mmCIF file of C-alpha atoms in Angstrom:
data_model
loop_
_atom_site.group_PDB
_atom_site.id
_atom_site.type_symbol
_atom_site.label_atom_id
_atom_site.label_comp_id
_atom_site.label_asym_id
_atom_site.label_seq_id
_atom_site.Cartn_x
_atom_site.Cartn_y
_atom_site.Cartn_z
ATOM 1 C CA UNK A 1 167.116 113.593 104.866
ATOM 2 C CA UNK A 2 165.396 115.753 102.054
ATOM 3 C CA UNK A 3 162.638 116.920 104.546
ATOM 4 C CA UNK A 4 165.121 117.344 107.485
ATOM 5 C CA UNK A 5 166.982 119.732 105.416
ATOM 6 C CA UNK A 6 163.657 121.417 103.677
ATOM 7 C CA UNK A 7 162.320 122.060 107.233
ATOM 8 C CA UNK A 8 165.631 124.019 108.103
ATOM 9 C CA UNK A 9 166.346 125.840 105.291
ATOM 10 C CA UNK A 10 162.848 125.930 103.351
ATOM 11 C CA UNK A 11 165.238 125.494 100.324
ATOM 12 C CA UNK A 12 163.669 122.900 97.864
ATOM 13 C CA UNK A 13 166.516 122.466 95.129
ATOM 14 C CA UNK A 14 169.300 121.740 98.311
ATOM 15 C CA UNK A 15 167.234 119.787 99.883
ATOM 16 C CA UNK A 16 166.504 117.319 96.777
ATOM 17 C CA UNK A 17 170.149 117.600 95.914
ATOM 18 C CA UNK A 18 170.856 115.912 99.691
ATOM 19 C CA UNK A 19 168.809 113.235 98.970
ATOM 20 C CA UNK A 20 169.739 113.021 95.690
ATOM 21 C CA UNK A 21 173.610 112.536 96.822
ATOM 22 C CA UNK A 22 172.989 110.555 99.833
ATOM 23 C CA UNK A 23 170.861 108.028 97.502
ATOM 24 C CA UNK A 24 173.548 107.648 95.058
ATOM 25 C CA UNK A 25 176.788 107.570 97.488
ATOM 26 C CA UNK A 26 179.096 104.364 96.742
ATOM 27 C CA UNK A 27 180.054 104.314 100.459
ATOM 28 C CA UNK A 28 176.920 104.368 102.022
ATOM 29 C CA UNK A 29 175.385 101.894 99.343
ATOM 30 C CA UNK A 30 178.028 99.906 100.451
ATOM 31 C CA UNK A 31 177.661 99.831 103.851
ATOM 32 C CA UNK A 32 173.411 99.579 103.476
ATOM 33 C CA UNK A 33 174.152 96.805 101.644
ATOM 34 C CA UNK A 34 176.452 95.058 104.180
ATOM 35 C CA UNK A 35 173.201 96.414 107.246
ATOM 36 C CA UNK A 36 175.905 97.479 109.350
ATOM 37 C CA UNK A 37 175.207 98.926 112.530
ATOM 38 C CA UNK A 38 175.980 102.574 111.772
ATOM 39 C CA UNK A 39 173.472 102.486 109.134
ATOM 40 C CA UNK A 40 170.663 101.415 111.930
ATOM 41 C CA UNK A 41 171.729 104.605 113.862
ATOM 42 C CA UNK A 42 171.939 107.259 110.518
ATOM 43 C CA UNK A 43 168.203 106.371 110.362
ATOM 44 C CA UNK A 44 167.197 106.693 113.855
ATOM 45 C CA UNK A 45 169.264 110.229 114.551
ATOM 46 C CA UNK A 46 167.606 111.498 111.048
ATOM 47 C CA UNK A 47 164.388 110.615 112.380
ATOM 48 C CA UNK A 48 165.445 112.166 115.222
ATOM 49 C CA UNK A 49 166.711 115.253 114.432
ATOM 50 C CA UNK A 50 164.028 115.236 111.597
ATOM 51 C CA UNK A 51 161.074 115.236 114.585
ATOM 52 C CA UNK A 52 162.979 117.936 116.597
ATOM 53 C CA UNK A 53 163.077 120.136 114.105
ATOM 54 C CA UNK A 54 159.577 119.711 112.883
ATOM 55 C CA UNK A 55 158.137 120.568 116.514
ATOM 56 C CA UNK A 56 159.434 124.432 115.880
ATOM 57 C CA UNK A 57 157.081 126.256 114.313
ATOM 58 C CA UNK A 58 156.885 130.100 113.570
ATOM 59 C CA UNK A 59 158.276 131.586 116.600
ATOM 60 C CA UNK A 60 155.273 133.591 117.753
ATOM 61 C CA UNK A 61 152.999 130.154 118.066
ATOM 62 C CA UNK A 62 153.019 127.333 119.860
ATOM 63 C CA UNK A 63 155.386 123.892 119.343
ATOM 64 C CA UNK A 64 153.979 120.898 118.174
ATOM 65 C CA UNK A 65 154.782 119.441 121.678
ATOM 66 C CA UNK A 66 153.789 115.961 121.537
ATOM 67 C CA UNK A 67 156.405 115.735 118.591
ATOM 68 C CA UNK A 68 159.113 116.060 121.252
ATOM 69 C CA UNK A 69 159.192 112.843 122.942
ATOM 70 C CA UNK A 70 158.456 111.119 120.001
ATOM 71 C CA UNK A 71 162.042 112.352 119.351
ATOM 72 C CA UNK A 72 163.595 111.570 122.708
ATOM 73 C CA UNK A 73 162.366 107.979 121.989
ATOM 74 C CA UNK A 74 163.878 108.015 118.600
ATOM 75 C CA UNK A 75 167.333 109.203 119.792
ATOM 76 C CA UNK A 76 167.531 106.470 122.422
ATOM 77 C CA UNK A 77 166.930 103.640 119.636
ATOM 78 C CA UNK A 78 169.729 104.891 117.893
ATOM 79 C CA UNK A 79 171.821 105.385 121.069
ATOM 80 C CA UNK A 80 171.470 101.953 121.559
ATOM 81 C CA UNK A 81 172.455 101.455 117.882
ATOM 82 C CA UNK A 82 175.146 103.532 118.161
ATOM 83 C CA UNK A 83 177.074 106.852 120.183
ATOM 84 C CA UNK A 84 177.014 108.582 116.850
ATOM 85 C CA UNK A 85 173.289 109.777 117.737
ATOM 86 C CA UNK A 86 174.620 111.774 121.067
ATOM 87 C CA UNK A 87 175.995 114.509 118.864
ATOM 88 C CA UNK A 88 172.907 115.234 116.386
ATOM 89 C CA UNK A 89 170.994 114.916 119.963
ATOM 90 C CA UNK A 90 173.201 117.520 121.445
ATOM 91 C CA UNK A 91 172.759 119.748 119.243
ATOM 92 C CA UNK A 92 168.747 119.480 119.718
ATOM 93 C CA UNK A 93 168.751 119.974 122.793
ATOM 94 C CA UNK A 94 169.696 123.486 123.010
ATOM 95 C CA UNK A 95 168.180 124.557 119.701
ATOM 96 C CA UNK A 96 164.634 123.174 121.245
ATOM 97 C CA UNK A 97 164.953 125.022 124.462
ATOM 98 C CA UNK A 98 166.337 128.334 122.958
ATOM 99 C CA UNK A 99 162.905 128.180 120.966
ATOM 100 C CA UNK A 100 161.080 127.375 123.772
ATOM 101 C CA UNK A 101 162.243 129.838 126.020
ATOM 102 C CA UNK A 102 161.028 132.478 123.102
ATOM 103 C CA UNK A 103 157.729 131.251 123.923
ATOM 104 C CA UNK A 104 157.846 132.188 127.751
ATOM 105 C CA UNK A 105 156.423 128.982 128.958
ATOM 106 C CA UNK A 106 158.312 127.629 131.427
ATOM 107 C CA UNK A 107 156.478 124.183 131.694
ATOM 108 C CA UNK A 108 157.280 123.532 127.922
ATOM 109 C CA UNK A 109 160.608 124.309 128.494
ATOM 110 C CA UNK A 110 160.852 121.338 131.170
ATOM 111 C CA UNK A 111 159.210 118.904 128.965
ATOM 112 C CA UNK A 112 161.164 119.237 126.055
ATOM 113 C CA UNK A 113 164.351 118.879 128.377
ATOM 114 C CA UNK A 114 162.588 116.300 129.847
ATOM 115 C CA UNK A 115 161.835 114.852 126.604
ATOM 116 C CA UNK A 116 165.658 114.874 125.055
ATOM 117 C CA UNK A 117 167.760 114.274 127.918
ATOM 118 C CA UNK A 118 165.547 111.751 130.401
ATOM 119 C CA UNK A 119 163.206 109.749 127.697
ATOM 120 C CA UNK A 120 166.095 109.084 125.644
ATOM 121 C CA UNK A 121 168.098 107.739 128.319
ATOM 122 C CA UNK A 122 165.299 105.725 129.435
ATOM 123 C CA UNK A 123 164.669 104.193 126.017
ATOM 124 C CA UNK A 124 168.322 103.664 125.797
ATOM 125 C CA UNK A 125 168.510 101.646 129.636
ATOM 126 C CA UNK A 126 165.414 99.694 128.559
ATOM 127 C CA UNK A 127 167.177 98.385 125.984
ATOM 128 C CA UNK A 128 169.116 96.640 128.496
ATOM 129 C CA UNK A 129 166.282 94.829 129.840
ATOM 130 C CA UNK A 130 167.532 91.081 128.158
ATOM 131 C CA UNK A 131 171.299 92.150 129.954
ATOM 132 C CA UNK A 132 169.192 92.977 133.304
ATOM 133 C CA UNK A 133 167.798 89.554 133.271
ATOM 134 C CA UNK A 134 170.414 87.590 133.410
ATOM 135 C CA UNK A 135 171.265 89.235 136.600
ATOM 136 C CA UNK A 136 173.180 91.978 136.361
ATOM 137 C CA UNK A 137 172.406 95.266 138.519
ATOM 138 C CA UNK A 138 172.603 98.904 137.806
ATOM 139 C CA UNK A 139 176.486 98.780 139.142
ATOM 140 C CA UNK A 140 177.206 96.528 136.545
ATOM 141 C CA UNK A 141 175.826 98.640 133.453
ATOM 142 C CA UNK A 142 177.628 101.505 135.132
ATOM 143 C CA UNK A 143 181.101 99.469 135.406
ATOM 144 C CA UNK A 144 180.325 98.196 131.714
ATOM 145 C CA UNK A 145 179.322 101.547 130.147
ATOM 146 C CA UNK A 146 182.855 103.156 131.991
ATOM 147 C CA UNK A 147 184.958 100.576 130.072
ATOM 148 C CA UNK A 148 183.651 100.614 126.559
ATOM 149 C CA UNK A 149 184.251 104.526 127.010
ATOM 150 C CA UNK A 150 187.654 103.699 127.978
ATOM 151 C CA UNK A 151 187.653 101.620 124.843
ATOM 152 C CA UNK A 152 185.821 103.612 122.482
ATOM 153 C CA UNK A 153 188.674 106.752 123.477
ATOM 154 C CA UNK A 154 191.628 104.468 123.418
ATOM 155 C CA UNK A 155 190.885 101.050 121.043
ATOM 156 C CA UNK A 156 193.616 100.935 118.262
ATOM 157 C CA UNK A 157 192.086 97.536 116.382
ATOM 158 C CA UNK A 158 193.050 94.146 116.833
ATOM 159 C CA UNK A 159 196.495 92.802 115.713
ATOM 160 C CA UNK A 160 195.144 91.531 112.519
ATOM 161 C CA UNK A 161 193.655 95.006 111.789
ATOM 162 C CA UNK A 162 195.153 95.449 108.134
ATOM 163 C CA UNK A 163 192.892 98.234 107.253
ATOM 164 C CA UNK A 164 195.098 101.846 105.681
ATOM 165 C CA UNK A 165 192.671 104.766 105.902
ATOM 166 C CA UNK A 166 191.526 105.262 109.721
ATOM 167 C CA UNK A 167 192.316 108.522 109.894
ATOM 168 C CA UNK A 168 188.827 110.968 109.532
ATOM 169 C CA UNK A 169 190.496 113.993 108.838
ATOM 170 C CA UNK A 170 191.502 112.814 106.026
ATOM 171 C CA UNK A 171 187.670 111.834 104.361
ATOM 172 C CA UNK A 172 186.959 115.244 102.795
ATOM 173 C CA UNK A 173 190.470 115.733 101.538
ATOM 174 C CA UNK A 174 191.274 112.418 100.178
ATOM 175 C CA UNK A 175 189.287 111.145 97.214
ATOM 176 C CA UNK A 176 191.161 107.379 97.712
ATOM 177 C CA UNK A 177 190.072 107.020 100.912
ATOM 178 C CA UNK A 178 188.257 103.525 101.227
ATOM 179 C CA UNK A 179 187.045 100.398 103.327
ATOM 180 C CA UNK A 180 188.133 97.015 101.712
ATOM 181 C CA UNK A 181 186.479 93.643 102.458
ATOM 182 C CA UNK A 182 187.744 90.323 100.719
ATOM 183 C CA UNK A 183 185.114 87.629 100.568
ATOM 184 C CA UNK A 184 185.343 84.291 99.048
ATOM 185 C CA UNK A 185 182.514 82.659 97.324
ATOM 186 C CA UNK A 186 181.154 80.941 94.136
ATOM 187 C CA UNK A 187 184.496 79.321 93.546
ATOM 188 C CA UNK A 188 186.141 82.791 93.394
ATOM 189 C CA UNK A 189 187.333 86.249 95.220
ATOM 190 C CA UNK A 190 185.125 89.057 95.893
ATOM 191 C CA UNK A 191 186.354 92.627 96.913
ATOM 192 C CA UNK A 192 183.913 95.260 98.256
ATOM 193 C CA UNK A 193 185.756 98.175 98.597
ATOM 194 C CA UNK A 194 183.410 101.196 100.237
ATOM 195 C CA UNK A 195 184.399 104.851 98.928
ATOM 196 C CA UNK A 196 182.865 108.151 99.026
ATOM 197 C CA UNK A 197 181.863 109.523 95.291
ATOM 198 C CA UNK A 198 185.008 112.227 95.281
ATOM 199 C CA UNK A 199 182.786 114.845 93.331
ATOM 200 C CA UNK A 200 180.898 115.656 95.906
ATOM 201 C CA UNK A 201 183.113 114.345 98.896
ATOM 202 C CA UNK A 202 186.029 117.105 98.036
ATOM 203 C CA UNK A 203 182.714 119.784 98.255
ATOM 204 C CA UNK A 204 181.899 119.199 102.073
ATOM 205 C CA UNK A 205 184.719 121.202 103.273
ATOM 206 C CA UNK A 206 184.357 123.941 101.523
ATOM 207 C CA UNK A 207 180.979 124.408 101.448
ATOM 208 C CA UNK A 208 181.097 124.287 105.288
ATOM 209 C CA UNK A 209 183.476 127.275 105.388
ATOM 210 C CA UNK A 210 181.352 129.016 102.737
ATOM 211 C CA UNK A 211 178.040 128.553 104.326
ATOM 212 C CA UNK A 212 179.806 129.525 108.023
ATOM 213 C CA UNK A 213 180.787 132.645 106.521
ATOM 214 C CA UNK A 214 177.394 133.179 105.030
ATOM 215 C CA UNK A 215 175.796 132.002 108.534
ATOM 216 C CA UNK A 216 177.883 134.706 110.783
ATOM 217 C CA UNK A 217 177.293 137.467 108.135
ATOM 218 C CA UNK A 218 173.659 136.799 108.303
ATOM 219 C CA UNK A 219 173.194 135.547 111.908
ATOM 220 C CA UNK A 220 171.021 132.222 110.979
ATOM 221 C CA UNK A 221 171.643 129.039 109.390
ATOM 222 C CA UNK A 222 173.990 127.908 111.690
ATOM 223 C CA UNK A 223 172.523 124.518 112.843
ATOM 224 C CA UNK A 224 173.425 122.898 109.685
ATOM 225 C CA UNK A 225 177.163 123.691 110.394
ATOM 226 C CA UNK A 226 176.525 122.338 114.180
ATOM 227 C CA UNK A 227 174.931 118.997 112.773
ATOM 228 C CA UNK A 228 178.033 118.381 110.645
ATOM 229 C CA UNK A 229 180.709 119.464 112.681
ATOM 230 C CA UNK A 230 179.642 118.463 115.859
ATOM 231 C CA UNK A 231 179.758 115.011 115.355
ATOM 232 C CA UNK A 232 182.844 115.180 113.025
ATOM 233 C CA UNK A 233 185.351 117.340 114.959
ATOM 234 C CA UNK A 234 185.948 114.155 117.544
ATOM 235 C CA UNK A 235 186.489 111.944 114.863
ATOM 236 C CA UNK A 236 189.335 114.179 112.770
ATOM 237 C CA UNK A 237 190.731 115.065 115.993
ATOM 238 C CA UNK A 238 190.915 111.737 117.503
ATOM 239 C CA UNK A 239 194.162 110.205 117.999
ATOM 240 C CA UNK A 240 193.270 106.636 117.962
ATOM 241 C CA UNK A 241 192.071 104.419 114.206
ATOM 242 C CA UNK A 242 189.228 105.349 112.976
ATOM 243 C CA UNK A 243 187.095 103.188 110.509
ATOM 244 C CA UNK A 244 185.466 104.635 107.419
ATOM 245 C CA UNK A 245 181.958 103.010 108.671
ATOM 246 C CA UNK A 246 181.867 105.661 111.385
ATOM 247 C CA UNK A 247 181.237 108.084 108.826
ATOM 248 C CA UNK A 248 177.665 107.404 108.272
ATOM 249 C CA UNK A 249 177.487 109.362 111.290
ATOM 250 C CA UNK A 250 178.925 112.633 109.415
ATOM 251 C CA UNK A 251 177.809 112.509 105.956
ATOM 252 C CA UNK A 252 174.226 113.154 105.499
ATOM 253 C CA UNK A 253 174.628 116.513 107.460
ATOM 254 C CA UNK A 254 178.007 116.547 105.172
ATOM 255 C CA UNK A 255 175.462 116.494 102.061
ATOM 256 C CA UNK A 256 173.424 119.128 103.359
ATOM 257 C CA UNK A 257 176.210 121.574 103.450
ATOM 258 C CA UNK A 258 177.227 120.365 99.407
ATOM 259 C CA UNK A 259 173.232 120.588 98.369
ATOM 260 C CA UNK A 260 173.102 124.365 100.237
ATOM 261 C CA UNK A 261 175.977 125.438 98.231
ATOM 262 C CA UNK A 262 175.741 123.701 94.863
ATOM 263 C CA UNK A 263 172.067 125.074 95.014
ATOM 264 C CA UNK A 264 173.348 128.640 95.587
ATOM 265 C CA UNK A 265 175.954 128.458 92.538
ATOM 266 C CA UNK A 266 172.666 127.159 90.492
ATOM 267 C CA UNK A 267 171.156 130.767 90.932
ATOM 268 C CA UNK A 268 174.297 132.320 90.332
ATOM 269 C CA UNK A 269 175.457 130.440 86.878
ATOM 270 C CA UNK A 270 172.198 129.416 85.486
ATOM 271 C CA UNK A 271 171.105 125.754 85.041
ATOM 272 C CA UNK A 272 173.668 124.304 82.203
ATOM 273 C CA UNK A 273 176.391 124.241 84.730
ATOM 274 C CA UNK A 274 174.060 122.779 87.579
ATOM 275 C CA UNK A 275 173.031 119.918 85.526
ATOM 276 C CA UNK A 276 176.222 119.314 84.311
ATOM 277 C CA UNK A 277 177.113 118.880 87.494
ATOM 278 C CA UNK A 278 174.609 116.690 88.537
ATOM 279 C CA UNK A 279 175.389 114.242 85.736
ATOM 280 C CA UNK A 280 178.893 113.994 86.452
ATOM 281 C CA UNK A 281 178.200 112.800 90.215
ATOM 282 C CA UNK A 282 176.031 110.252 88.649
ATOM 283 C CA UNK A 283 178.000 108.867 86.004
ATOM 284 C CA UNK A 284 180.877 108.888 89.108
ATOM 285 C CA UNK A 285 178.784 106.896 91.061
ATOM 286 C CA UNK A 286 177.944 104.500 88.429
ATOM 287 C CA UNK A 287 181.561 103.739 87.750
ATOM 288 C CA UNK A 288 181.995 102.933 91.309
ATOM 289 C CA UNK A 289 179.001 101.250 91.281
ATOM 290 C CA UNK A 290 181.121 98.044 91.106
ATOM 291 C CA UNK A 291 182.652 98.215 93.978
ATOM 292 C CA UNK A 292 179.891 98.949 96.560
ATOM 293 C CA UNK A 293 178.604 95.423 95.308
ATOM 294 C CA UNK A 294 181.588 92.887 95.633
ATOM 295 C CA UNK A 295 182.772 93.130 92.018
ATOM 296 C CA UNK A 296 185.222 95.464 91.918
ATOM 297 C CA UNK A 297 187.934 92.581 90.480
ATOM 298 C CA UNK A 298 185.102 92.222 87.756
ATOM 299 C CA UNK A 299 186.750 95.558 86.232
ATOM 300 C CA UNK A 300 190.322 96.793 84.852
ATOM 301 C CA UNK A 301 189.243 100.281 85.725
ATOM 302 C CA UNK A 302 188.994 99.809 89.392
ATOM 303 C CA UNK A 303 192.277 97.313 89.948
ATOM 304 C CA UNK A 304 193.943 100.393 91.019
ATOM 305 C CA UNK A 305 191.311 101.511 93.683
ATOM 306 C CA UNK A 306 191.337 97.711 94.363
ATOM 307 C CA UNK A 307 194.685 97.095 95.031
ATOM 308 C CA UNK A 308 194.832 100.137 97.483
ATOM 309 C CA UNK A 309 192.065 99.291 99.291
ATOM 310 C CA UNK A 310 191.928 95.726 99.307
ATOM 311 C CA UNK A 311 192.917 94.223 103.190
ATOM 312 C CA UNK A 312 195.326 91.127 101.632
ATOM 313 C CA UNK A 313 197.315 93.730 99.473
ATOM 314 C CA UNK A 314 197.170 97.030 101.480
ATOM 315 C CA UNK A 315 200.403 96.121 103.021
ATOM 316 C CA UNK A 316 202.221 95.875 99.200
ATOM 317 C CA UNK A 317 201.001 99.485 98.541
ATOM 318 C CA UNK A 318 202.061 102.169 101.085
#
């Protein structure tokens, strides 16, 4: 994430801070911990994105070419993961053909469309190959892939779906917004509860409309913005639940946009404030350390973050 964000912006400090917050965020510690899907895809469209971007080099010599399907392969693993690599992809796929079509060379231009729309699609259908076997035909992927769009647009969770914050608008803007999941082991409960370190959560949104401003002023930067709100704009908007593990799919570009700025108001106010800062999102994440690891009953502190977020009680505390 640290080198994606280096090679686009060639600024060190943001690019350690991205890391740095990604590394130490309660929600996505939670959800590495629990190897859910989404975290399988964050890695492959990072990778991704990460090998796309690398293949640009100063805009008067050539691409690192061969580094271009090694991305179209990358981004059809995590298709196959997950949909939440389409949007990073789409957003590669016109910033690699604007640069090569700076280059004049038409036959580069074909193979790095070539290499992020057809090679990732391939990857993605050979993935199938198991489902193939068992005798289904091309009609049936087709049939299959048309319903679990109509599912993905429209699913509202099953009836025991218990679960308060689905709503993605809502991540940036609420610092209680959080993922509960009751286990029971060891002859007693366990709650995980999965939320975003609010110190630097509150800071993607504006940051975003800070660096946009700063973007259009100065005519670059913009495909930061594009790899955060790309993929997050169908989420907020959606009208249909969505589950806090979808946004692993947002929040490592959503870090990118906190490093850019926080590393900005370093050179402006000096570095007392900056590592102030710093140490405050860490002792945050500590305290909430608890609860990214099933023991979040284990402490008084967190009964209230509990309570809210817990599945068996949610319904007791509108």
């Amino acid at each position: 994430m640290g080198l994606l964000l280096y090679r686009i912006s060639s600024n060190t400090t943001a690019s350690c801070l991205a890391a740095f917050f990604l590394a130490v965020d309660p929600m996505h510690i939670t959800f590495s911990r629990q190897a859910i899907q989404e975290v399988h895809t964050t890695f492959f469209f990072i990778l991704g994105t990460l090998l796309a971007v690398l293949s640009v080099r100063d805009e008067k010599e050539e691409m690192i070419w061969w580094l271009l399907p090694l991305s179209g392969i990358v981004f059809g693993l995590g298709l196959a993961s997950k949909g939440h690599a389409l949007f990073p992809l789409l957003v590669c796929i016109p910033y690699i053909i604007s640069k090569t079509l700076k280059l004049k060379d038409p036959g580069l231009t074909i193979f790095a469309i070539l290499s992020l729309t057809v090679l990732p699609l391939t990857v993605f259908l050979l993935t199938y190959i198991p489902w193939f076997d068992r005798g289904y035909d091309l009609s049936d992927w087709l049939f299959m892939q048309q319903a679990l769009s109509k599912e993905i647009a429209t699913h509202q969770g099953s009836s025991g779906d218990v679960f308060k914050y689905t709503q993605a608008w809502q991540w940036f803007i609420n610092p209680l917004m959080a993922y509960g999941n009751f286990s029971y082991s060891g002859g007693k409960p366990h709650v995980t509860v999965a939320m975003g370190n609010p110190l630097v959560w509150l800071l993607v949104l504006p940051s975003s409309f800070y660096l946009l401003f700063k973007a259009l002023k100065q005519k670059k930067g913009l495909i930061v913005l594009f790899l955060f709100w790309i993929p997050y704009l169908p989420l907020a908007l959606a009208l249909r639940p969505i589950q806090m593990l979808s946004s692993l799919g947002v929040i490592p570009f959503a870090f990118c946009l906190v490093g850019l700025t926080v590393s900005e108001i370093k050179m402006k106010t000096g570095a007392k404030y900056f590592y102030a800062y710093l140490t405050a999102v860490l002792l945050a994440a500590m305290l909430l350390y608890p609860l990214a690891i099933g023991k979040a009953l284990d402490y008084g502190y967190l009964r209230s973050i509990t309570e809210r977020a817990n599945p068996h009680t949610i319904n007791q505390n509108p």
